[in-house]
PDB file of N, CA and C in Angstrom:
ATOM      1  N   UNK A   1       4.779  29.584 -11.435  1.00 63.00           N
ATOM      2  CA  UNK A   1       4.087  28.316 -11.553  1.00 63.00           C
ATOM      3  C   UNK A   1       3.965  27.701 -10.159  1.00 63.00           C
ATOM      4  N   UNK A   2       2.801  27.162  -9.834  1.00 72.00           N
ATOM      5  CA  UNK A   2       2.569  26.534  -8.533  1.00 72.00           C
ATOM      6  C   UNK A   2       3.341  25.223  -8.445  1.00 72.00           C
ATOM      7  N   UNK A   3       3.890  24.969  -7.287  1.00 79.00           N
ATOM      8  CA  UNK A   3       4.661  23.757  -7.068  1.00 79.00           C
ATOM      9  C   UNK A   3       3.764  22.697  -6.429  1.00 79.00           C
ATOM     10  N   UNK A   4       3.787  21.486  -6.976  1.00 77.00           N
ATOM     11  CA  UNK A   4       2.977  20.402  -6.415  1.00 77.00           C
ATOM     12  C   UNK A   4       3.701  19.783  -5.232  1.00 77.00           C
ATOM     13  N   UNK A   5       2.965  19.519  -4.172  1.00 82.00           N
ATOM     14  CA  UNK A   5       3.563  18.838  -3.030  1.00 82.00           C
ATOM     15  C   UNK A   5       3.462  17.335  -3.240  1.00 82.00           C
ATOM     16  N   UNK A   6       4.445  16.614  -2.734  1.00 81.00           N
ATOM     17  CA  UNK A   6       4.450  15.163  -2.849  1.00 81.00           C
ATOM     18  C   UNK A   6       3.726  14.573  -1.651  1.00 81.00           C
ATOM     19  N   UNK A   7       3.088  13.448  -1.864  1.00 83.00           N
ATOM     20  CA  UNK A   7       2.346  12.780  -0.805  1.00 83.00           C
ATOM     21  C   UNK A   7       2.925  11.398  -0.570  1.00 83.00           C
ATOM     22  N   UNK A   8       2.797  10.948   0.660  1.00 85.00           N
ATOM     23  CA  UNK A   8       3.230   9.608   1.039  1.00 85.00           C
ATOM     24  C   UNK A   8       2.059   8.919   1.722  1.00 85.00           C
ATOM     25  N   UNK A   9       1.797   7.684   1.326  1.00 84.00           N
ATOM     26  CA  UNK A   9       0.755   6.882   1.974  1.00 84.00           C
ATOM     27  C   UNK A   9       1.380   5.562   2.398  1.00 84.00           C
ATOM     28  N   UNK A  10       1.181   5.191   3.646  1.00 84.00           N
ATOM     29  CA  UNK A  10       1.657   3.913   4.157  1.00 84.00           C
ATOM     30  C   UNK A  10       0.433   3.120   4.586  1.00 84.00           C
ATOM     31  N   UNK A  11       0.292   1.919   4.042  1.00 82.00           N
ATOM     32  CA  UNK A  11      -0.809   1.037   4.406  1.00 82.00           C
ATOM     33  C   UNK A  11      -0.211  -0.156   5.132  1.00 82.00           C
ATOM     34  N   UNK A  12      -0.567  -0.302   6.387  1.00 79.00           N
ATOM     35  CA  UNK A  12      -0.093  -1.435   7.184  1.00 79.00           C
ATOM     36  C   UNK A  12      -1.164  -2.506   7.245  1.00 79.00           C
ATOM     37  N   UNK A  13      -0.796  -3.722   6.941  1.00 77.00           N
ATOM     38  CA  UNK A  13      -1.747  -4.834   6.960  1.00 77.00           C
ATOM     39  C   UNK A  13      -1.453  -5.717   8.165  1.00 77.00           C
ATOM     40  N   UNK A  14      -2.485  -6.030   8.920  1.00 75.00           N
ATOM     41  CA  UNK A  14      -2.350  -6.916  10.073  1.00 75.00           C
ATOM     42  C   UNK A  14      -3.165  -8.171   9.782  1.00 75.00           C
ATOM     43  N   UNK A  15      -2.505  -9.297   9.742  1.00 75.00           N
ATOM     44  CA  UNK A  15      -3.163 -10.599   9.496  1.00 75.00           C
ATOM     45  C   UNK A  15      -3.631 -10.769   8.059  1.00 75.00           C
ATOM     46  N   UNK A  16      -3.044 -10.083   7.135  1.00 77.00           N
ATOM     47  CA  UNK A  16      -3.345 -10.299   5.713  1.00 77.00           C
ATOM     48  C   UNK A  16      -2.071 -10.040   4.925  1.00 77.00           C
ATOM     49  N   UNK A  17      -1.699 -11.000   4.122  1.00 79.00           N
ATOM     50  CA  UNK A  17      -0.502 -10.833   3.313  1.00 79.00           C
ATOM     51  C   UNK A  17      -0.716  -9.825   2.198  1.00 79.00           C
ATOM     52  N   UNK A  18       0.309  -9.064   1.828  1.00 79.00           N
ATOM     53  CA  UNK A  18       0.148  -8.074   0.765  1.00 79.00           C
ATOM     54  C   UNK A  18      -0.241  -8.699  -0.573  1.00 79.00           C
ATOM     55  N   UNK A  19       0.207  -9.928  -0.838  1.00 80.00           N
ATOM     56  CA  UNK A  19      -0.175 -10.575  -2.094  1.00 80.00           C
ATOM     57  C   UNK A  19      -1.688 -10.782  -2.140  1.00 80.00           C
ATOM     58  N   UNK A  20      -2.289 -11.101  -1.001  1.00 79.00           N
ATOM     59  CA  UNK A  20      -3.732 -11.320  -0.956  1.00 79.00           C
ATOM     60  C   UNK A  20      -4.484 -10.035  -1.266  1.00 79.00           C
ATOM     61  N   UNK A  21      -4.112  -8.949  -0.618  1.00 78.00           N
ATOM     62  CA  UNK A  21      -4.834  -7.686  -0.788  1.00 78.00           C
ATOM     63  C   UNK A  21      -4.488  -7.018  -2.112  1.00 78.00           C
ATOM     64  N   UNK A  22      -3.198  -6.878  -2.402  1.00 80.00           N
ATOM     65  CA  UNK A  22      -2.779  -6.088  -3.555  1.00 80.00           C
ATOM     66  C   UNK A  22      -2.818  -6.860  -4.871  1.00 80.00           C
ATOM     67  N   UNK A  23      -2.735  -8.166  -4.837  1.00 82.00           N
ATOM     68  CA  UNK A  23      -2.735  -8.941  -6.080  1.00 82.00           C
ATOM     69  C   UNK A  23      -4.075  -9.635  -6.318  1.00 82.00           C
ATOM     70  N   UNK A  24      -4.499 -10.457  -5.367  1.00 85.00           N
ATOM     71  CA  UNK A  24      -5.698 -11.264  -5.577  1.00 85.00           C
ATOM     72  C   UNK A  24      -6.979 -10.430  -5.613  1.00 85.00           C
ATOM     73  N   UNK A  25      -7.097  -9.417  -4.767  1.00 83.00           N
ATOM     74  CA  UNK A  25      -8.331  -8.641  -4.683  1.00 83.00           C
ATOM     75  C   UNK A  25      -8.208  -7.236  -5.273  1.00 83.00           C
ATOM     76  N   UNK A  26      -7.174  -6.985  -6.036  1.00 83.00           N
ATOM     77  CA  UNK A  26      -6.951  -5.642  -6.593  1.00 83.00           C
ATOM     78  C   UNK A  26      -8.113  -5.169  -7.463  1.00 83.00           C
ATOM     79  N   UNK A  27      -8.692  -6.071  -8.245  1.00 87.00           N
ATOM     80  CA  UNK A  27      -9.818  -5.692  -9.116  1.00 87.00           C
ATOM     81  C   UNK A  27     -11.061  -5.314  -8.317  1.00 87.00           C
ATOM     82  N   UNK A  28     -11.178  -5.822  -7.102  1.00 89.00           N
ATOM     83  CA  UNK A  28     -12.342  -5.533  -6.267  1.00 89.00           C
ATOM     84  C   UNK A  28     -12.118  -4.321  -5.362  1.00 89.00           C
ATOM     85  N   UNK A  29     -10.923  -3.760  -5.385  1.00 86.00           N
ATOM     86  CA  UNK A  29     -10.577  -2.607  -4.551  1.00 86.00           C
ATOM     87  C   UNK A  29     -10.133  -1.458  -5.458  1.00 86.00           C
ATOM     88  N   UNK A  30     -11.068  -0.719  -6.050  1.00 91.00           N
ATOM     89  CA  UNK A  30     -10.704   0.293  -7.046  1.00 91.00           C
ATOM     90  C   UNK A  30      -9.832   1.418  -6.494  1.00 91.00           C
ATOM     91  N   UNK A  31     -10.019   1.819  -5.261  1.00 88.00           N
ATOM     92  CA  UNK A  31      -9.189   2.896  -4.707  1.00 88.00           C
ATOM     93  C   UNK A  31      -7.752   2.435  -4.514  1.00 88.00           C
ATOM     94  N   UNK A  32      -7.564   1.229  -3.985  1.00 84.00           N
ATOM     95  CA  UNK A  32      -6.213   0.677  -3.834  1.00 84.00           C
ATOM     96  C   UNK A  32      -5.578   0.504  -5.208  1.00 84.00           C
ATOM     97  N   UNK A  33      -6.337   0.013  -6.171  1.00 87.00           N
ATOM     98  CA  UNK A  33      -5.820  -0.177  -7.523  1.00 87.00           C
ATOM     99  C   UNK A  33      -5.350   1.139  -8.130  1.00 87.00           C
ATOM    100  N   UNK A  34      -6.112   2.210  -7.926  1.00 88.00           N
ATOM    101  CA  UNK A  34      -5.744   3.526  -8.467  1.00 88.00           C
ATOM    102  C   UNK A  34      -4.462   4.043  -7.815  1.00 88.00           C
ATOM    103  N   UNK A  35      -4.339   3.861  -6.511  1.00 84.00           N
ATOM    104  CA  UNK A  35      -3.135   4.312  -5.810  1.00 84.00           C
ATOM    105  C   UNK A  35      -1.914   3.538  -6.307  1.00 84.00           C
ATOM    106  N   UNK A  36      -2.047   2.230  -6.464  1.00 83.00           N
ATOM    107  CA  UNK A  36      -0.934   1.408  -6.945  1.00 83.00           C
ATOM    108  C   UNK A  36      -0.545   1.808  -8.369  1.00 83.00           C
ATOM    109  N   UNK A  37      -1.535   2.051  -9.217  1.00 87.00           N
ATOM    110  CA  UNK A  37      -1.264   2.388 -10.620  1.00 87.00           C
ATOM    111  C   UNK A  37      -0.596   3.747 -10.789  1.00 87.00           C
ATOM    112  N   UNK A  38      -0.845   4.662  -9.862  1.00 86.00           N
ATOM    113  CA  UNK A  38      -0.320   6.019 -10.024  1.00 86.00           C
ATOM    114  C   UNK A  38       0.930   6.294  -9.195  1.00 86.00           C
ATOM    115  N   UNK A  39       1.447   5.290  -8.513  1.00 82.00           N
ATOM    116  CA  UNK A  39       2.609   5.539  -7.668  1.00 82.00           C
ATOM    117  C   UNK A  39       3.554   4.358  -7.636  1.00 82.00           C
ATOM    118  N   UNK A  40       4.292   4.279  -6.562  1.00 80.00           N
ATOM    119  CA  UNK A  40       5.254   3.214  -6.336  1.00 80.00           C
ATOM    120  C   UNK A  40       4.878   2.501  -5.055  1.00 80.00           C
ATOM    121  N   UNK A  41       5.010   1.188  -5.042  1.00 79.00           N
ATOM    122  CA  UNK A  41       4.703   0.459  -3.819  1.00 79.00           C
ATOM    123  C   UNK A  41       5.673  -0.694  -3.644  1.00 79.00           C
ATOM    124  N   UNK A  42       5.782  -1.166  -2.428  1.00 80.00           N
ATOM    125  CA  UNK A  42       6.648  -2.288  -2.121  1.00 80.00           C
ATOM    126  C   UNK A  42       6.525  -2.658  -0.660  1.00 80.00           C
ATOM    127  N   UNK A  43       7.139  -3.751  -0.267  1.00 79.00           N
ATOM    128  CA  UNK A  43       7.032  -4.210   1.117  1.00 79.00           C
ATOM    129  C   UNK A  43       7.923  -3.398   2.053  1.00 79.00           C
ATOM    130  N   UNK A  44       7.496  -3.304   3.297  1.00 79.00           N
ATOM    131  CA  UNK A  44       8.299  -2.719   4.365  1.00 79.00           C
ATOM    132  C   UNK A  44       8.616  -3.806   5.375  1.00 79.00           C
ATOM    133  N   UNK A  45       9.711  -3.668   6.071  1.00 79.00           N
ATOM    134  CA  UNK A  45      10.049  -4.627   7.122  1.00 79.00           C
ATOM    135  C   UNK A  45       9.332  -4.245   8.404  1.00 79.00           C
ATOM    136  N   UNK A  46       8.918  -5.241   9.145  1.00 76.00           N
ATOM    137  CA  UNK A  46       8.234  -5.031  10.414  1.00 76.00           C
ATOM    138  C   UNK A  46       9.227  -5.194  11.558  1.00 76.00           C
ATOM    139  N   UNK A  47       8.740  -4.984  12.759  1.00 79.00           N
ATOM    140  CA  UNK A  47       9.569  -5.240  13.930  1.00 79.00           C
ATOM    141  C   UNK A  47       9.638  -6.739  14.170  1.00 79.00           C
ATOM    142  N   UNK A  48      10.676  -7.171  14.867  1.00 82.00           N
ATOM    143  CA  UNK A  48      10.820  -8.581  15.179  1.00 82.00           C
ATOM    144  C   UNK A  48      11.116  -8.727  16.660  1.00 82.00           C
ATOM    145  N   UNK A  49      10.225  -9.243  17.449  1.00 83.00           N
ATOM    146  CA  UNK A  49       8.939  -9.848  17.108  1.00 83.00           C
ATOM    147  C   UNK A  49       7.906  -8.787  16.775  1.00 83.00           C
ATOM    148  N   UNK A  50       6.905  -9.175  15.974  1.00 72.00           N
ATOM    149  CA  UNK A  50       5.869  -8.207  15.610  1.00 72.00           C
ATOM    150  C   UNK A  50       5.057  -7.766  16.819  1.00 72.00           C
ATOM    151  N   UNK A  51       4.767  -6.490  16.887  1.00 72.00           N
ATOM    152  CA  UNK A  51       3.964  -5.928  17.972  1.00 72.00           C
ATOM    153  C   UNK A  51       2.757  -5.270  17.322  1.00 72.00           C
ATOM    154  N   UNK A  52       1.574  -5.852  17.527  1.00 66.00           N
ATOM    155  CA  UNK A  52       0.362  -5.277  16.941  1.00 66.00           C
ATOM    156  C   UNK A  52      -0.693  -5.078  17.992  1.00 66.00           C
TER     157      UNK A  52
END
């Protein structure tokens, strides 16, 4: 039987809060919505001070 490889996707947002993109506009972003629905997501910590 073929073994499935696992994938990791990291989306970094600059100047936009995750609640805005992932919650408020989720219905307007079908690809992001599909990724969220089929996997696990959560916040990551940034550097302090932020370097962008």
